[in-house]
Amino acid sequence: MSPIRLASLVLVSLSAGLLLGCPGTETPPGGSAGTGGTGGTGGTGGMGGDGGMTTSSSGTGGALPMCTDFGDVTQSDCNLLAQDCEGANETCRPNSLGTATVCEGGGGVKGVGAKCTASFGECAAGLYCVFGYCTPVCCQSEPAFFCGSAKCSVRINYGSKRIWTCNFAPSCTLFDGKECDEDTECRLTVLEDELALCVPPSGKFAAEGEPCDAINDCGEAQRCDSVCRYSCLNMGWQDLELGKGGCPAGQTCTPDTPLYGVCRP
């Protein structure tokens, strides 16, 4: 399976896609989320959504919150939050089109917040490998229960449907990115917080100006704005290099936040 992709929120897209792309989606390797930390392998969809804020936390445990803002996939064979599959080591996840939930086996042993590289076989049942970390499905209204100190901000798209997962990707300094390792790139993923995260490429590369589904479809320092566009600094962008806060020739920096904008023709 291809790596996770970010969508336009600060989130990807296969037949089920993660959207980190347009301003904040991503395409995850796959995996469905659990409620606590016992989940299995990932799903086939892509991801989207906003980025997370920390790299280490797990949910608080206890009774499952009565929340519904974890996505809009029809709960059929199993429940994405309850992870109530009957088979051993099975994960409840959306089918590729997001029209129903299914139980699939093959979970690994890594828990919430653990580093991962594959869609299947590494994270415990009920968890996805998202941006290189095992994460559960989460409710945006109850982030602490599912994600600890991280955000419930990564949207994974399955066809026209979506689910939300925690984001444990480490933060970074946009246009610098020295905090990111060689397998990840620094991208502005949580626009409203002006938060940049170290995110792996989706594996479905789109050049600047080409259509994209997820933020990590685009190159470093770019965002998915329906097409890939460079992020820029509102102040002084005219004097900055491309990828360092400046814009390509013929484009101007259109402000999106007090600090950052996006380069558009």
PDB file of C-alpha atoms in Angstrom:
ATOM      1  CA  MET A   1       0.000   0.000   0.000  1.00  0.00           C
ATOM      2  CA  SER A   2       1.189   3.502  -0.657  1.00  0.00           C
ATOM      3  CA  PRO A   3       2.270   5.757   2.207  1.00  0.00           C
ATOM      4  CA  ILE A   4      -0.097   8.043   4.026  1.00  0.00           C
ATOM      5  CA  ARG A   5      -1.313  11.138   2.311  1.00  0.00           C
ATOM      6  CA  LEU A   6      -2.423  14.404   3.909  1.00  0.00           C
ATOM      7  CA  ALA A   7      -5.749  16.136   2.698  1.00  0.00           C
ATOM      8  CA  SER A   8      -6.860  19.698   2.513  1.00  0.00           C
ATOM      9  CA  LEU A   9      -7.554  20.170   6.040  1.00  0.00           C
ATOM     10  CA  VAL A  10      -4.194  19.941   7.480  1.00  0.00           C
ATOM     11  CA  LEU A  11      -5.069  15.417   5.742  1.00  0.00           C
ATOM     12  CA  VAL A  12      -5.133  11.003   1.182  1.00  0.00           C
ATOM     13  CA  SER A  13      -6.794   9.362  -1.514  1.00  0.00           C
ATOM     14  CA  LEU A  14      -6.864   5.925  -3.010  1.00  0.00           C
ATOM     15  CA  SER A  15     -10.202   4.462  -3.621  1.00  0.00           C
ATOM     16  CA  ALA A  16     -10.214   5.386  -0.005  1.00  0.00           C
ATOM     17  CA  GLY A  17      -7.850   8.238   0.445  1.00  0.00           C
ATOM     18  CA  LEU A  18      -6.080  10.193   3.118  1.00  0.00           C
ATOM     19  CA  LEU A  19      -6.267  13.872   2.598  1.00  0.00           C
ATOM     20  CA  LEU A  20      -3.616  15.951   4.061  1.00  0.00           C
ATOM     21  CA  GLY A  21      -3.282  17.635   0.841  1.00  0.00           C
ATOM     22  CA  CYS A  22      -5.399  20.554   0.175  1.00  0.00           C
ATOM     23  CA  PRO A  23      -4.461  22.512   2.827  1.00  0.00           C
ATOM     24  CA  GLY A  24      -4.002  19.721   5.239  1.00  0.00           C
ATOM     25  CA  THR A  25      -4.674  16.160   4.287  1.00  0.00           C
ATOM     26  CA  GLU A  26      -2.567  13.179   3.980  1.00  0.00           C
ATOM     27  CA  THR A  27      -2.581   9.745   2.513  1.00  0.00           C
ATOM     28  CA  PRO A  28      -2.000   7.148   5.170  1.00  0.00           C
ATOM     29  CA  PRO A  29      -0.648   3.733   4.672  1.00  0.00           C
ATOM     30  CA  GLY A  30      -3.935   2.395   5.852  1.00  0.00           C
ATOM     31  CA  GLY A  31      -5.345   0.917   8.957  1.00  0.00           C
ATOM     32  CA  SER A  32      -8.424   1.439  10.956  1.00  0.00           C
ATOM     33  CA  ALA A  33      -8.432   2.952  14.322  1.00  0.00           C
ATOM     34  CA  GLY A  34      -9.317   1.513  17.614  1.00  0.00           C
ATOM     35  CA  THR A  35     -10.581   3.162  20.706  1.00  0.00           C
ATOM     36  CA  GLY A  36      -7.890   2.436  23.121  1.00  0.00           C
ATOM     37  CA  GLY A  37      -4.795   0.809  21.867  1.00  0.00           C
ATOM     38  CA  THR A  38      -5.605  -2.670  20.750  1.00  0.00           C
ATOM     39  CA  GLY A  39      -6.194  -2.261  17.106  1.00  0.00           C
ATOM     40  CA  GLY A  40      -5.186  -4.073  14.004  1.00  0.00           C
ATOM     41  CA  THR A  41      -4.007  -3.314  10.561  1.00  0.00           C
ATOM     42  CA  GLY A  42      -5.018  -0.447   8.442  1.00  0.00           C
ATOM     43  CA  GLY A  43      -7.556   0.098   5.818  1.00  0.00           C
ATOM     44  CA  THR A  44      -7.156   0.843   2.180  1.00  0.00           C
ATOM     45  CA  GLY A  45      -8.257   4.421   2.125  1.00  0.00           C
ATOM     46  CA  GLY A  46      -6.366   7.582   1.857  1.00  0.00           C
ATOM     47  CA  MET A  47      -6.205  10.192   4.518  1.00  0.00           C
ATOM     48  CA  GLY A  48      -7.012  13.736   4.909  1.00  0.00           C
ATOM     49  CA  GLY A  49      -7.431  16.183   7.617  1.00  0.00           C
ATOM     50  CA  ASP A  50      -5.466  18.360   9.886  1.00  0.00           C
ATOM     51  CA  GLY A  51      -2.175  17.508  11.381  1.00  0.00           C
ATOM     52  CA  GLY A  52      -1.539  16.485  14.916  1.00  0.00           C
ATOM     53  CA  MET A  53       0.537  18.179  17.520  1.00  0.00           C
ATOM     54  CA  THR A  54       2.563  15.627  19.415  1.00  0.00           C
ATOM     55  CA  THR A  55       4.254  12.335  18.780  1.00  0.00           C
ATOM     56  CA  SER A  56       3.689  10.435  21.962  1.00  0.00           C
ATOM     57  CA  SER A  57       0.356  10.048  23.664  1.00  0.00           C
ATOM     58  CA  SER A  58      -2.306   7.507  23.922  1.00  0.00           C
ATOM     59  CA  GLY A  59      -5.901   7.691  24.956  1.00  0.00           C
ATOM     60  CA  THR A  60      -7.026   7.895  28.513  1.00  0.00           C
ATOM     61  CA  GLY A  61      -9.055   4.708  28.518  1.00  0.00           C
ATOM     62  CA  GLY A  62     -12.304   4.166  30.376  1.00  0.00           C
ATOM     63  CA  ALA A  63     -15.836   4.038  29.012  1.00  0.00           C
ATOM     64  CA  LEU A  64     -16.122   4.821  25.314  1.00  0.00           C
ATOM     65  CA  PRO A  65     -17.466   8.377  24.810  1.00  0.00           C
ATOM     66  CA  MET A  66     -20.884   8.706  23.207  1.00  0.00           C
ATOM     67  CA  CYS A  67     -19.500  10.714  20.298  1.00  0.00           C
ATOM     68  CA  THR A  68     -20.272  10.490  16.600  1.00  0.00           C
ATOM     69  CA  ASP A  69     -17.875  12.976  15.003  1.00  0.00           C
ATOM     70  CA  PHE A  70     -15.322  10.327  14.020  1.00  0.00           C
ATOM     71  CA  GLY A  71     -16.532  10.088  10.423  1.00  0.00           C
ATOM     72  CA  ASP A  72     -19.518   9.327   8.242  1.00  0.00           C
ATOM     73  CA  VAL A  73     -18.833   5.753   7.108  1.00  0.00           C
ATOM     74  CA  THR A  74     -21.887   3.503   7.553  1.00  0.00           C
ATOM     75  CA  GLN A  75     -21.337   1.167  10.521  1.00  0.00           C
ATOM     76  CA  SER A  76     -22.471  -2.229   9.203  1.00  0.00           C
ATOM     77  CA  ASP A  77     -20.449  -5.334  10.125  1.00  0.00           C
ATOM     78  CA  CYS A  78     -18.672  -3.619  13.017  1.00  0.00           C
ATOM     79  CA  ASN A  79     -18.163  -0.315  14.836  1.00  0.00           C
ATOM     80  CA  LEU A  80     -15.048   1.763  14.133  1.00  0.00           C
ATOM     81  CA  LEU A  81     -14.820   3.197  17.635  1.00  0.00           C
ATOM     82  CA  ALA A  82     -15.808   0.087  19.581  1.00  0.00           C
ATOM     83  CA  GLN A  83     -13.645  -2.168  17.379  1.00  0.00           C
ATOM     84  CA  ASP A  84     -16.049  -5.012  18.142  1.00  0.00           C
ATOM     85  CA  CYS A  85     -14.948  -7.610  15.581  1.00  0.00           C
ATOM     86  CA  GLU A  86     -15.385 -11.148  16.935  1.00  0.00           C
ATOM     87  CA  GLY A  87     -12.347 -12.753  15.342  1.00  0.00           C
ATOM     88  CA  ALA A  88      -8.983 -12.730  17.070  1.00  0.00           C
ATOM     89  CA  ASN A  89      -6.690  -9.929  15.936  1.00  0.00           C
ATOM     90  CA  GLU A  90      -9.306  -8.441  13.599  1.00  0.00           C
ATOM     91  CA  THR A  91      -9.698  -4.749  12.886  1.00  0.00           C
ATOM     92  CA  CYS A  92     -12.908  -2.942  11.996  1.00  0.00           C
ATOM     93  CA  ARG A  93     -12.286  -0.616   9.076  1.00  0.00           C
ATOM     94  CA  PRO A  94     -14.169   0.945   6.144  1.00  0.00           C
ATOM     95  CA  ASN A  95     -14.312  -0.868   2.844  1.00  0.00           C
ATOM     96  CA  SER A  96     -12.535   0.840  -0.041  1.00  0.00           C
ATOM     97  CA  LEU A  97     -15.561   2.960  -0.991  1.00  0.00           C
ATOM     98  CA  GLY A  98     -16.597   3.827   2.548  1.00  0.00           C
ATOM     99  CA  THR A  99     -20.034   2.297   2.031  1.00  0.00           C
ATOM    100  CA  ALA A 100     -19.734  -0.156   4.942  1.00  0.00           C
ATOM    101  CA  THR A 101     -17.402  -1.415   7.652  1.00  0.00           C
ATOM    102  CA  VAL A 102     -15.678  -4.798   7.506  1.00  0.00           C
ATOM    103  CA  CYS A 103     -13.559  -6.921   9.848  1.00  0.00           C
ATOM    104  CA  GLU A 104     -10.079  -7.846   8.645  1.00  0.00           C
ATOM    105  CA  GLY A 105      -7.315  -9.806  10.343  1.00  0.00           C
ATOM    106  CA  GLY A 106      -3.559  -9.387  10.266  1.00  0.00           C
ATOM    107  CA  GLY A 107      -2.850  -6.940  13.060  1.00  0.00           C
ATOM    108  CA  GLY A 108       0.611  -6.508  14.513  1.00  0.00           C
ATOM    109  CA  VAL A 109       1.809  -5.755  18.026  1.00  0.00           C
ATOM    110  CA  LYS A 110       2.680  -2.040  18.024  1.00  0.00           C
ATOM    111  CA  GLY A 111       0.499   0.173  20.185  1.00  0.00           C
ATOM    112  CA  VAL A 112      -0.810   3.728  19.983  1.00  0.00           C
ATOM    113  CA  GLY A 113       1.936   6.239  19.193  1.00  0.00           C
ATOM    114  CA  ALA A 114       4.497   3.596  18.165  1.00  0.00           C
ATOM    115  CA  LYS A 115       6.462   4.214  14.966  1.00  0.00           C
ATOM    116  CA  CYS A 116       5.421   2.217  11.890  1.00  0.00           C
ATOM    117  CA  THR A 117       6.219   2.033   8.201  1.00  0.00           C
ATOM    118  CA  ALA A 118       3.625  -0.312   6.693  1.00  0.00           C
ATOM    119  CA  SER A 119      -0.123  -0.281   6.157  1.00  0.00           C
ATOM    120  CA  PHE A 120      -0.611  -3.795   7.452  1.00  0.00           C
ATOM    121  CA  GLY A 121       1.018  -6.081   9.951  1.00  0.00           C
ATOM    122  CA  GLU A 122       2.788  -3.606  12.243  1.00  0.00           C
ATOM    123  CA  CYS A 123       0.158  -1.772  14.289  1.00  0.00           C
ATOM    124  CA  ALA A 124      -2.063  -3.691  16.687  1.00  0.00           C
ATOM    125  CA  ALA A 125      -5.634  -4.505  15.704  1.00  0.00           C
ATOM    126  CA  GLY A 126      -7.787  -1.388  15.473  1.00  0.00           C
ATOM    127  CA  LEU A 127      -4.948   0.999  14.612  1.00  0.00           C
ATOM    128  CA  TYR A 128      -3.791   2.730  11.431  1.00  0.00           C
ATOM    129  CA  CYS A 129      -0.248   3.568  10.440  1.00  0.00           C
ATOM    130  CA  VAL A 130      -0.663   7.305   9.864  1.00  0.00           C
ATOM    131  CA  PHE A 131       2.264   9.610   9.123  1.00  0.00           C
ATOM    132  CA  GLY A 132       4.549   6.897  10.466  1.00  0.00           C
ATOM    133  CA  TYR A 133       2.757   6.344  13.804  1.00  0.00           C
ATOM    134  CA  CYS A 134       0.139   3.848  14.968  1.00  0.00           C
ATOM    135  CA  THR A 135      -3.089   5.697  15.678  1.00  0.00           C
ATOM    136  CA  PRO A 136      -6.755   4.936  16.442  1.00  0.00           C
ATOM    137  CA  VAL A 137      -9.900   6.375  14.934  1.00  0.00           C
ATOM    138  CA  CYS A 138     -10.975   9.323  17.088  1.00  0.00           C
ATOM    139  CA  CYS A 139     -13.773  11.796  17.733  1.00  0.00           C
ATOM    140  CA  GLN A 140     -12.894  15.426  17.130  1.00  0.00           C
ATOM    141  CA  SER A 141     -14.952  16.400  20.168  1.00  0.00           C
ATOM    142  CA  GLU A 142     -13.033  13.999  22.457  1.00  0.00           C
ATOM    143  CA  PRO A 143      -9.384  14.169  21.325  1.00  0.00           C
ATOM    144  CA  ALA A 144      -7.882  13.533  24.771  1.00  0.00           C
ATOM    145  CA  PHE A 145      -9.713  10.218  25.198  1.00  0.00           C
ATOM    146  CA  PHE A 146      -8.382   8.766  21.959  1.00  0.00           C
ATOM    147  CA  CYS A 147      -5.192  10.731  21.294  1.00  0.00           C
ATOM    148  CA  GLY A 148      -3.911  11.918  24.654  1.00  0.00           C
ATOM    149  CA  SER A 149      -2.118  15.231  24.035  1.00  0.00           C
ATOM    150  CA  ALA A 150      -2.196  14.858  20.246  1.00  0.00           C
ATOM    151  CA  LYS A 151      -4.907  16.186  17.960  1.00  0.00           C
ATOM    152  CA  CYS A 152      -7.717  14.258  16.316  1.00  0.00           C
ATOM    153  CA  SER A 153      -6.996  15.977  13.041  1.00  0.00           C
ATOM    154  CA  VAL A 154      -6.094  13.563  10.253  1.00  0.00           C
ATOM    155  CA  ARG A 155      -8.903  12.839   7.852  1.00  0.00           C
ATOM    156  CA  ILE A 156      -8.840   9.592   5.889  1.00  0.00           C
ATOM    157  CA  ASN A 157     -11.103   9.501   2.857  1.00  0.00           C
ATOM    158  CA  TYR A 158     -12.764   6.344   1.589  1.00  0.00           C
ATOM    159  CA  GLY A 159     -14.509   7.277  -1.622  1.00  0.00           C
ATOM    160  CA  SER A 160     -16.818  10.142  -0.644  1.00  0.00           C
ATOM    161  CA  LYS A 161     -16.795   9.098   3.035  1.00  0.00           C
ATOM    162  CA  ARG A 162     -14.220   9.813   5.712  1.00  0.00           C
ATOM    163  CA  ILE A 163     -12.964   8.969   9.172  1.00  0.00           C
ATOM    164  CA  TRP A 164     -10.721  10.887  11.582  1.00  0.00           C
ATOM    165  CA  THR A 165      -7.570   9.633  13.285  1.00  0.00           C
ATOM    166  CA  CYS A 166      -5.005  11.003  15.718  1.00  0.00           C
ATOM    167  CA  ASN A 167      -1.888  12.706  14.400  1.00  0.00           C
ATOM    168  CA  PHE A 168       1.331  11.956  16.259  1.00  0.00           C
ATOM    169  CA  ALA A 169       3.666  13.449  13.628  1.00  0.00           C
ATOM    170  CA  PRO A 170       6.356  15.744  15.115  1.00  0.00           C
ATOM    171  CA  SER A 171       6.180  19.470  14.466  1.00  0.00           C
ATOM    172  CA  CYS A 172       8.804  21.307  12.421  1.00  0.00           C
ATOM    173  CA  THR A 173       9.842  24.774  11.298  1.00  0.00           C
ATOM    174  CA  LEU A 174       8.343  25.506   7.880  1.00  0.00           C
ATOM    175  CA  PHE A 175      10.908  26.414   5.190  1.00  0.00           C
ATOM    176  CA  ASP A 176      13.637  24.937   7.398  1.00  0.00           C
ATOM    177  CA  GLY A 177      12.517  21.441   8.353  1.00  0.00           C
ATOM    178  CA  LYS A 178      15.748  20.410  10.059  1.00  0.00           C
ATOM    179  CA  GLU A 179      13.631  18.587  12.638  1.00  0.00           C
ATOM    180  CA  CYS A 180      12.422  16.072  10.021  1.00  0.00           C
ATOM    181  CA  ASP A 181      14.275  12.871   9.173  1.00  0.00           C
ATOM    182  CA  GLU A 182      15.184  11.851   5.624  1.00  0.00           C
ATOM    183  CA  ASP A 183      11.916   9.973   5.099  1.00  0.00           C
ATOM    184  CA  THR A 184       9.647  12.927   5.893  1.00  0.00           C
ATOM    185  CA  GLU A 185       9.161  16.501   4.702  1.00  0.00           C
ATOM    186  CA  CYS A 186       8.072  19.610   6.596  1.00  0.00           C
ATOM    187  CA  ARG A 187       4.605  20.732   5.501  1.00  0.00           C
ATOM    188  CA  LEU A 188       2.052  23.249   6.752  1.00  0.00           C
ATOM    189  CA  THR A 189      -0.662  20.844   7.827  1.00  0.00           C
ATOM    190  CA  VAL A 190      -2.803  22.519  10.499  1.00  0.00           C
ATOM    191  CA  LEU A 191      -3.582  25.801   8.839  1.00  0.00           C
ATOM    192  CA  GLU A 192      -5.615  27.381  11.630  1.00  0.00           C
ATOM    193  CA  ASP A 193      -2.779  26.777  14.103  1.00  0.00           C
ATOM    194  CA  GLU A 194      -0.034  27.647  11.592  1.00  0.00           C
ATOM    195  CA  LEU A 195       1.394  24.241  12.479  1.00  0.00           C
ATOM    196  CA  ALA A 196       3.909  22.464  10.248  1.00  0.00           C
ATOM    197  CA  LEU A 197       4.540  18.730  10.652  1.00  0.00           C
ATOM    198  CA  CYS A 198       7.067  16.176   9.430  1.00  0.00           C
ATOM    199  CA  VAL A 199       5.029  14.056   7.032  1.00  0.00           C
ATOM    200  CA  PRO A 200       6.126  11.262   4.677  1.00  0.00           C
ATOM    201  CA  PRO A 201       5.343  11.628   0.949  1.00  0.00           C
ATOM    202  CA  SER A 202       2.225   9.812  -0.223  1.00  0.00           C
ATOM    203  CA  GLY A 203       4.016   8.019  -3.027  1.00  0.00           C
ATOM    204  CA  LYS A 204       1.667   9.632  -5.554  1.00  0.00           C
ATOM    205  CA  PHE A 205       3.735  12.669  -6.463  1.00  0.00           C
ATOM    206  CA  ALA A 206       2.154  15.693  -8.123  1.00  0.00           C
ATOM    207  CA  ALA A 207       4.327  18.534  -9.400  1.00  0.00           C
ATOM    208  CA  GLU A 208       3.626  22.192  -8.614  1.00  0.00           C
ATOM    209  CA  GLY A 209       0.480  23.228 -10.487  1.00  0.00           C
ATOM    210  CA  GLU A 210      -0.764  19.653 -10.957  1.00  0.00           C
ATOM    211  CA  PRO A 211      -3.996  18.278  -9.396  1.00  0.00           C
ATOM    212  CA  CYS A 212      -3.672  16.667  -5.962  1.00  0.00           C
ATOM    213  CA  ASP A 213      -5.846  14.969  -3.369  1.00  0.00           C
ATOM    214  CA  ALA A 214      -3.655  15.168  -0.303  1.00  0.00           C
ATOM    215  CA  ILE A 215      -1.091  17.519   1.118  1.00  0.00           C
ATOM    216  CA  ASN A 216       1.650  14.943   0.894  1.00  0.00           C
ATOM    217  CA  ASP A 217       0.986  14.359  -2.801  1.00  0.00           C
ATOM    218  CA  CYS A 218       2.902  17.597  -3.296  1.00  0.00           C
ATOM    219  CA  GLY A 219       6.561  18.446  -2.862  1.00  0.00           C
ATOM    220  CA  GLU A 220       8.180  19.829   0.266  1.00  0.00           C
ATOM    221  CA  ALA A 221       6.973  23.289   1.376  1.00  0.00           C
ATOM    222  CA  GLN A 222       3.897  22.874  -0.853  1.00  0.00           C
ATOM    223  CA  ARG A 223       0.204  22.462  -0.068  1.00  0.00           C
ATOM    224  CA  CYS A 224      -2.678  20.858  -1.902  1.00  0.00           C
ATOM    225  CA  ASP A 225      -4.902  23.751  -2.976  1.00  0.00           C
ATOM    226  CA  SER A 226      -6.821  21.593  -5.489  1.00  0.00           C
ATOM    227  CA  VAL A 227      -3.469  21.709  -7.271  1.00  0.00           C
ATOM    228  CA  CYS A 228      -0.048  21.727  -5.632  1.00  0.00           C
ATOM    229  CA  ARG A 229       1.063  25.235  -4.648  1.00  0.00           C
ATOM    230  CA  TYR A 230       3.995  26.550  -2.623  1.00  0.00           C
ATOM    231  CA  SER A 231       3.415  27.884   0.871  1.00  0.00           C
ATOM    232  CA  CYS A 232       4.838  31.365   1.378  1.00  0.00           C
ATOM    233  CA  LEU A 233       5.498  34.036   3.992  1.00  0.00           C
ATOM    234  CA  ASN A 234       3.090  36.961   3.798  1.00  0.00           C
ATOM    235  CA  MET A 235       5.805  39.430   4.741  1.00  0.00           C
ATOM    236  CA  GLY A 236       8.783  39.714   2.419  1.00  0.00           C
ATOM    237  CA  TRP A 237       7.921  36.809   0.114  1.00  0.00           C
ATOM    238  CA  GLN A 238       9.121  38.850  -2.895  1.00  0.00           C
ATOM    239  CA  ASP A 239      12.702  38.667  -1.603  1.00  0.00           C
ATOM    240  CA  LEU A 240      12.712  34.993  -0.582  1.00  0.00           C
ATOM    241  CA  GLU A 241      13.746  31.892  -2.506  1.00  0.00           C
ATOM    242  CA  LEU A 242      11.257  29.365  -3.802  1.00  0.00           C
ATOM    243  CA  GLY A 243      10.623  26.800  -1.072  1.00  0.00           C
ATOM    244  CA  LYS A 244      11.955  29.230   1.543  1.00  0.00           C
ATOM    245  CA  GLY A 245       8.879  31.441   1.694  1.00  0.00           C
ATOM    246  CA  GLY A 246       8.984  32.912  -1.812  1.00  0.00           C
ATOM    247  CA  CYS A 247       6.811  32.202  -4.870  1.00  0.00           C
ATOM    248  CA  PRO A 248       7.449  31.069  -8.464  1.00  0.00           C
ATOM    249  CA  ALA A 249       7.738  33.781 -11.117  1.00  0.00           C
ATOM    250  CA  GLY A 250       4.319  35.114 -12.077  1.00  0.00           C
ATOM    251  CA  GLN A 251       2.693  34.123  -8.776  1.00  0.00           C
ATOM    252  CA  THR A 252       1.894  36.144  -5.663  1.00  0.00           C
ATOM    253  CA  CYS A 253       1.521  35.180  -2.013  1.00  0.00           C
ATOM    254  CA  THR A 254      -2.168  35.120  -1.044  1.00  0.00           C
ATOM    255  CA  PRO A 255      -2.533  35.253   2.779  1.00  0.00           C
ATOM    256  CA  ASP A 256      -4.302  32.338   4.484  1.00  0.00           C
ATOM    257  CA  THR A 257      -3.196  33.074   8.051  1.00  0.00           C
ATOM    258  CA  PRO A 258      -1.469  36.058   9.702  1.00  0.00           C
ATOM    259  CA  LEU A 259       1.924  34.482   8.924  1.00  0.00           C
ATOM    260  CA  TYR A 260       1.526  32.147   5.957  1.00  0.00           C
ATOM    261  CA  GLY A 261      -0.059  32.256   2.536  1.00  0.00           C
ATOM    262  CA  VAL A 262      -0.150  30.191  -0.640  1.00  0.00           C
ATOM    263  CA  CYS A 263       1.423  31.122  -3.981  1.00  0.00           C
ATOM    264  CA  ARG A 264      -1.158  31.563  -6.725  1.00  0.00           C
ATOM    265  CA  PRO A 265      -0.989  32.876 -10.319  1.00  0.00           C
TER     266      PRO A 265
END
